[in-house]
CSV table of C-alpha atoms in Angstrom, one decimal:
chain,number,residue,atom,x,y,z
D,1,GLN,CA,-78.6,-125.5,-31.5
D,2,PRO,CA,-77.2,-128.3,-29.4
D,3,PRO,CA,-80.2,-130.6,-28.1
D,4,GLU,CA,-80.1,-129.6,-24.5
D,5,GLU,CA,-80.3,-126.0,-25.2
D,6,ALA,CA,-83.0,-125.9,-28.1
D,7,ARG,CA,-85.7,-125.3,-25.9
D,8,GLN,CA,-84.1,-122.1,-24.6
D,9,GLY,CA,-83.3,-120.8,-28.2
D,10,HIS,CA,-79.4,-120.5,-27.5
D,11,TRP,CA,-77.6,-120.5,-30.8
D,12,ARG,CA,-74.1,-121.4,-30.6
D,13,VAL,CA,-71.1,-122.0,-33.0
D,14,PHE,CA,-69.7,-125.2,-34.2
D,15,ALA,CA,-66.5,-126.3,-36.5
D,16,ALA,CA,-67.7,-126.7,-40.0
D,17,ARG,CA,-64.3,-128.3,-41.0
D,18,PRO,CA,-61.1,-129.4,-38.6
D,19,PHE,CA,-59.2,-126.9,-37.4
D,20,GLY,CA,-55.3,-127.5,-36.3
D,21,ALA,CA,-53.9,-126.0,-33.2
D,22,HIS,CA,-53.3,-122.2,-33.3
D,23,GLU,CA,-55.2,-121.9,-36.4
D,24,LEU,CA,-57.4,-119.1,-37.4
D,25,VAL,CA,-61.1,-119.7,-36.9
D,26,GLU,CA,-62.5,-116.4,-37.5
D,27,VAL,CA,-62.2,-112.8,-38.3
D,28,CYS,CA,-64.9,-110.7,-37.1
D,29,PRO,CA,-65.6,-107.1,-37.6
D,30,LEU,CA,-65.8,-105.0,-34.8
D,31,VAL,CA,-68.3,-102.2,-34.0
D,32,GLU,CA,-67.2,-99.4,-32.3
D,33,VAL,CA,-69.7,-98.3,-29.6
D,34,ASP,CA,-70.1,-96.1,-27.0
D,35,SER,CA,-69.3,-97.3,-23.9
D,36,GLU,CA,-72.5,-96.1,-22.0
D,37,SER,CA,-75.1,-97.3,-24.0
D,38,CYS,CA,-73.7,-100.7,-24.8
D,39,LEU,CA,-73.5,-101.3,-20.7
D,40,ALA,CA,-77.0,-100.2,-20.7
D,41,SER,CA,-78.1,-102.8,-23.2
D,42,MET,CA,-78.8,-106.1,-21.5
D,43,GLN,CA,-78.2,-108.3,-24.7
D,44,LEU,CA,-74.9,-106.3,-25.5
D,45,ARG,CA,-73.2,-105.7,-22.0
D,46,MET,CA,-71.8,-109.2,-21.9
D,47,ASN,CA,-70.1,-108.8,-25.4
D,48,ILE,CA,-68.0,-105.5,-25.3
D,49,VAL,CA,-64.2,-105.9,-26.8
D,50,GLU,CA,-61.7,-103.3,-26.1
D,51,THR,CA,-58.7,-102.4,-28.0
D,52,PRO,CA,-55.7,-100.2,-26.9
D,53,ALA,CA,-56.5,-96.3,-27.9
D,54,ASP,CA,-52.8,-95.1,-27.5
D,55,GLN,CA,-51.9,-93.8,-30.6
D,56,ASP,CA,-51.1,-90.1,-29.2
D,57,ALA,CA,-50.1,-90.9,-25.9
D,58,CYS,CA,-46.7,-89.3,-27.1
D,59,HIS,CA,-48.6,-86.1,-27.3
D,60,THR,CA,-51.2,-86.4,-24.6
D,61,GLY,CA,-49.1,-88.0,-22.2
D,62,LYS,CA,-52.1,-90.4,-21.4
D,63,THR,CA,-52.1,-94.1,-21.6
D,64,GLY,CA,-54.2,-97.0,-20.9
D,65,ARG,CA,-57.1,-95.6,-22.8
D,66,VAL,CA,-59.5,-98.0,-25.0
D,67,LYS,CA,-61.9,-98.3,-27.4
D,68,SER,CA,-65.3,-100.2,-27.2
D,69,TYR,CA,-66.5,-102.3,-29.4
D,70,VAL,CA,-68.7,-105.4,-30.3
D,71,PRO,CA,-68.4,-108.0,-32.7
D,72,LEU,CA,-70.1,-109.2,-35.9
D,73,GLY,CA,-69.7,-112.3,-37.5
D,74,TYR,CA,-70.7,-115.3,-34.9
D,75,GLY,CA,-68.0,-113.3,-32.3
D,76,MET,CA,-71.2,-113.1,-30.0
D,77,LEU,CA,-72.6,-116.4,-30.3
D,78,TYR,CA,-69.8,-118.4,-28.9
D,79,GLN,CA,-70.1,-120.2,-25.7
D,80,GLN,CA,-67.9,-118.3,-23.2
D,81,SER,CA,-65.8,-121.0,-20.9
D,82,ILE,CA,-66.3,-121.9,-17.6
D,83,GLU,CA,-63.2,-122.3,-15.2
D,84,LEU,CA,-63.5,-125.1,-12.3
D,85,GLU,CA,-61.3,-123.3,-9.7
D,86,ASP,CA,-61.3,-126.0,-7.0
D,87,VAL,CA,-60.7,-128.6,-9.6
D,88,GLN,CA,-56.9,-128.5,-11.0
D,89,LEU,CA,-54.7,-130.5,-13.2
D,90,ASN,CA,-50.9,-130.1,-12.5
D,91,TRP,CA,-51.8,-127.0,-10.3
D,92,THR,CA,-53.8,-125.4,-13.3
D,93,PRO,CA,-58.0,-124.9,-12.9
D,94,VAL,CA,-59.9,-127.2,-15.3
D,95,THR,CA,-61.6,-125.3,-18.1
D,96,ASN,CA,-63.4,-126.2,-21.2
D,97,PHE,CA,-62.4,-123.6,-24.3
D,98,ASN,CA,-60.7,-124.4,-27.1
D,99,CYS,CA,-60.6,-121.3,-28.7
D,100,LYS,CA,-59.4,-117.6,-27.9
D,101,PHE,CA,-59.5,-114.3,-29.4
D,102,ILE,CA,-57.1,-111.1,-29.9
D,103,PRO,CA,-58.5,-107.9,-30.9
D,104,VAL,CA,-56.7,-105.9,-32.9
D,105,GLY,CA,-57.9,-102.3,-34.8
D,106,ASP,CA,-61.1,-103.1,-36.4
D,107,HIS,CA,-60.8,-106.9,-36.2
D,108,MET,CA,-61.1,-109.6,-33.7
D,109,TYR,CA,-59.2,-112.5,-34.4
D,110,ILE,CA,-60.6,-115.8,-33.1
D,111,TYR,CA,-58.0,-118.9,-33.3
D,112,ALA,CA,-57.7,-122.3,-31.9
D,113,THR,CA,-55.9,-123.6,-29.2
D,114,ARG,CA,-55.9,-127.3,-30.0
D,115,ASN,CA,-57.2,-129.6,-32.4
D,116,ILE,CA,-60.7,-129.3,-33.5
D,117,GLN,CA,-62.7,-131.8,-35.0
D,118,ALA,CA,-65.5,-131.2,-37.7
D,119,ASP,CA,-68.8,-130.3,-35.9
D,120,GLU,CA,-67.3,-129.7,-32.3
D,121,GLU,CA,-68.8,-127.0,-30.6
D,122,LEU,CA,-66.2,-124.0,-30.1
D,123,ILE,CA,-66.0,-122.6,-26.8
D,124,LEU,CA,-64.0,-119.1,-26.1
D,125,GLU,CA,-61.9,-118.1,-23.7
D,126,TYR,CA,-63.3,-114.7,-22.9
D,127,LYS,CA,-60.7,-112.3,-21.8
D,128,ARG,CA,-59.9,-108.8,-22.5
D,129,ALA,CA,-56.2,-109.8,-23.7
D,130,PHE,CA,-55.4,-106.9,-26.0
D,131,ARG,CA,-52.0,-106.5,-24.2
D,132,THR,CA,-49.0,-108.7,-23.8
D,133,ASP,CA,-48.3,-109.5,-20.1
D,134,GLU,CA,-45.7,-106.6,-20.3
D,135,GLY,CA,-48.7,-104.3,-21.0
D,136,MET,CA,-47.8,-103.7,-24.6
D,137,PRO,CA,-50.6,-103.6,-27.4
D,138,ILE,CA,-50.1,-106.5,-29.6
D,139,ASP,CA,-48.7,-106.0,-33.4
D,140,PHE,CA,-50.2,-107.7,-35.9
D,141,THR,CA,-48.4,-106.2,-38.7
D,142,GLY,CA,-47.6,-108.9,-41.6
D,143,PHE,CA,-50.4,-110.9,-40.1
D,144,THR,CA,-52.1,-112.9,-43.3
D,145,PRO,CA,-55.8,-114.3,-42.7
D,146,TYR,CA,-56.0,-118.0,-44.5
D,147,TRP,CA,-58.1,-116.6,-47.7
D,148,CYS,CA,-55.1,-114.0,-48.6
D,149,ARG,CA,-52.3,-116.9,-48.4
D,150,GLN,CA,-51.3,-118.7,-51.8
D,151,GLN,CA,-52.5,-121.7,-50.1
D,152,GLN,CA,-55.1,-123.3,-47.5
D,153,PRO,CA,-53.8,-124.4,-44.5
D,154,GLU,CA,-53.1,-128.1,-44.3
D,155,THR,CA,-55.8,-129.6,-42.2
D,156,PHE,CA,-58.7,-127.2,-44.4
D,157,ALA,CA,-57.0,-128.3,-47.6
D,158,LYS,CA,-57.2,-131.8,-46.2
D,159,ALA,CA,-61.0,-131.3,-45.4
D,160,LEU,CA,-61.7,-130.0,-48.7
D,161,VAL,CA,-60.8,-133.3,-50.3
D,162,THR,CA,-62.3,-135.9,-47.8
D,163,PRO,CA,-65.4,-137.6,-48.3
D,164,HIS,CA,-68.2,-136.3,-46.1
D,165,GLY,CA,-71.6,-138.1,-45.5
D,166,PRO,CA,-73.3,-139.0,-48.8
D,167,ARG,CA,-71.3,-136.2,-50.8
D,168,LYS,CA,-67.8,-136.8,-52.4
D,169,VAL,CA,-66.4,-133.7,-51.0
D,170,ARG,CA,-66.8,-131.6,-48.0
D,171,PRO,CA,-68.5,-128.4,-49.3
D,172,ILE,CA,-66.4,-125.3,-48.4
D,173,PRO,CA,-67.6,-123.5,-45.6
D,174,GLY,CA,-68.8,-119.6,-45.5
D,175,ARG,CA,-69.6,-118.3,-49.1
D,176,VAL,CA,-69.5,-114.6,-48.4
D,177,LYS,CA,-66.8,-112.5,-46.7
D,178,PHE,CA,-66.5,-108.9,-45.5
D,179,GLY,CA,-63.7,-106.3,-46.7
D,180,LYS,CA,-63.4,-102.7,-48.0
D,181,SER,CA,-66.0,-101.0,-49.7
D,182,GLN,CA,-66.3,-98.6,-52.6
D,183,LEU,CA,-69.8,-97.6,-51.6
D,184,HIS,CA,-69.5,-96.9,-47.8
D,185,ASP,CA,-66.1,-98.2,-45.7
D,186,ARG,CA,-66.6,-101.9,-45.2
D,187,GLY,CA,-69.0,-103.8,-47.1
D,188,ILE,CA,-70.2,-108.0,-47.9
D,189,PHE,CA,-69.0,-109.6,-50.8
D,190,ALA,CA,-70.0,-112.8,-52.7
D,191,ASP,CA,-67.4,-115.9,-52.4
D,192,ALA,CA,-69.1,-117.6,-55.0
D,193,ALA,CA,-71.6,-117.3,-58.0
D,194,TYR,CA,-75.5,-117.1,-57.2
D,195,LYS,CA,-78.4,-117.4,-59.1
D,196,LYS,CA,-81.6,-115.1,-58.5
D,197,GLY,CA,-83.3,-116.2,-55.7
D,198,GLU,CA,-81.0,-118.3,-53.8
D,199,ILE,CA,-80.1,-117.9,-50.2
D,200,ILE,CA,-76.8,-116.2,-49.8
D,201,GLU,CA,-76.8,-116.4,-45.9
D,202,MET,CA,-79.1,-117.3,-42.8
D,203,CYS,CA,-78.1,-114.8,-39.9
D,204,PRO,CA,-79.4,-115.8,-36.4
D,205,CYS,CA,-80.4,-112.5,-34.9
D,206,PHE,CA,-80.2,-110.8,-31.1
D,207,VAL,CA,-83.6,-109.0,-30.1
D,208,LEU,CA,-82.6,-105.9,-28.5
D,209,ASP,CA,-83.8,-103.4,-26.4
D,210,LYS,CA,-84.1,-99.5,-27.0
D,211,ASN,CA,-80.8,-99.3,-25.5
D,212,GLY,CA,-79.3,-101.7,-27.8
D,213,ALA,CA,-81.1,-100.3,-30.9
D,214,VAL,CA,-79.5,-97.0,-30.1
D,215,CYS,CA,-75.9,-98.3,-30.1
D,216,MET,CA,-76.4,-100.5,-33.0
D,217,GLN,CA,-78.6,-97.8,-34.8
D,218,ASP,CA,-76.6,-98.2,-38.2
D,219,HIS,CA,-76.6,-102.3,-38.2
D,220,CYS,CA,-80.1,-103.2,-36.4
D,221,PHE,CA,-83.3,-103.6,-38.5
D,222,HIS,CA,-86.7,-102.7,-37.2
D,223,LEU,CA,-89.4,-105.1,-37.6
D,224,PRO,CA,-93.0,-104.2,-37.3
D,225,SER,CA,-95.5,-105.7,-35.3
D,226,VAL,CA,-97.6,-108.4,-37.1
D,227,THR,CA,-101.4,-107.9,-36.8
D,228,VAL,CA,-104.1,-110.5,-38.1
D,229,ASP,CA,-107.9,-109.4,-38.4
D,230,VAL,CA,-109.9,-112.1,-36.3
D,231,GLU,CA,-113.9,-112.0,-36.6
D,232,GLY,CA,-113.6,-108.3,-37.1
D,233,ARG,CA,-111.0,-107.7,-34.2
D,234,SER,CA,-107.1,-106.9,-34.6
D,235,LEU,CA,-104.8,-109.3,-32.9
D,236,THR,CA,-101.2,-108.6,-32.7
D,237,LYS,CA,-99.4,-111.9,-33.1
D,238,ARG,CA,-95.9,-110.1,-32.5
D,239,GLN,CA,-94.8,-107.1,-31.0
D,240,ALA,CA,-92.7,-104.7,-33.3
D,241,ARG,CA,-89.2,-105.2,-32.0
D,242,TYR,CA,-85.5,-104.5,-33.2
D,243,VAL,CA,-83.0,-107.2,-34.2
D,244,LEU,CA,-79.0,-107.2,-34.5
D,245,PRO,CA,-78.4,-110.1,-37.5
D,246,LEU,CA,-75.2,-111.8,-36.8
D,247,GLY,CA,-73.3,-113.6,-39.1
D,248,TYR,CA,-72.6,-110.5,-41.8
D,249,GLY,CA,-76.4,-109.6,-41.9
D,250,GLY,CA,-75.7,-106.1,-40.3
D,251,GLY,CA,-72.9,-105.2,-42.3
D,252,TYR,CA,-74.4,-105.2,-45.5
D,253,ASN,CA,-74.7,-101.8,-47.5
D,254,HIS,CA,-78.2,-100.9,-48.3
D,255,LEU,CA,-80.3,-98.2,-50.2
D,256,ALA,CA,-81.8,-95.5,-48.1
D,257,ALA,CA,-85.3,-96.1,-47.4
């Protein structure tokens, strides 16, 4: 949390290591949603991501259709950039983003637009740029995320052998990952060995309204009300609510209750 926003409870995203320009920062799983239900939710409406749905255009003759999604991971926590239209540098409006995103298929790829230092806040240019300037869908065939490459990106490899505070080396950030599951489509997997009782992930949560809970019913959690007995009376300390865990919290496969 940035100190100036701590009282408002705003969570933001920061770089856990240095990133080079145009380096992949995060791949967010996308959850397909009903656009009407999502637009009716105050918490979700500002985070809708769209991808082209023109696969059958050769048969239907219809183009320009889209599918609506919301991103998991930290995709909904990034501070969105602002643009000062009245202030220009070399005839270009001044803006403050250092990341952009491209949604392709079931994933949203967030990448750095310039060199980013460790612990720097990541600010996302939020534009639905899912097509080229010529109006064609962007082809990501052959794009290889960094964790599938034989070697780490140069800036990542250097950061892992650089002293960091009292530690001899910087710890590897992000020890869980998502992928295809044998249980149910996608799932979350451990990227390191964990002992019993150890914390695997800490997930910031969105508190959802009823429309948001309906929209994300397969990924949100219902937290019952918290009540205490005070001198023979029942006092409700917290009302029941629905929350959407971010990070990968909404993607874990689970047993039916």
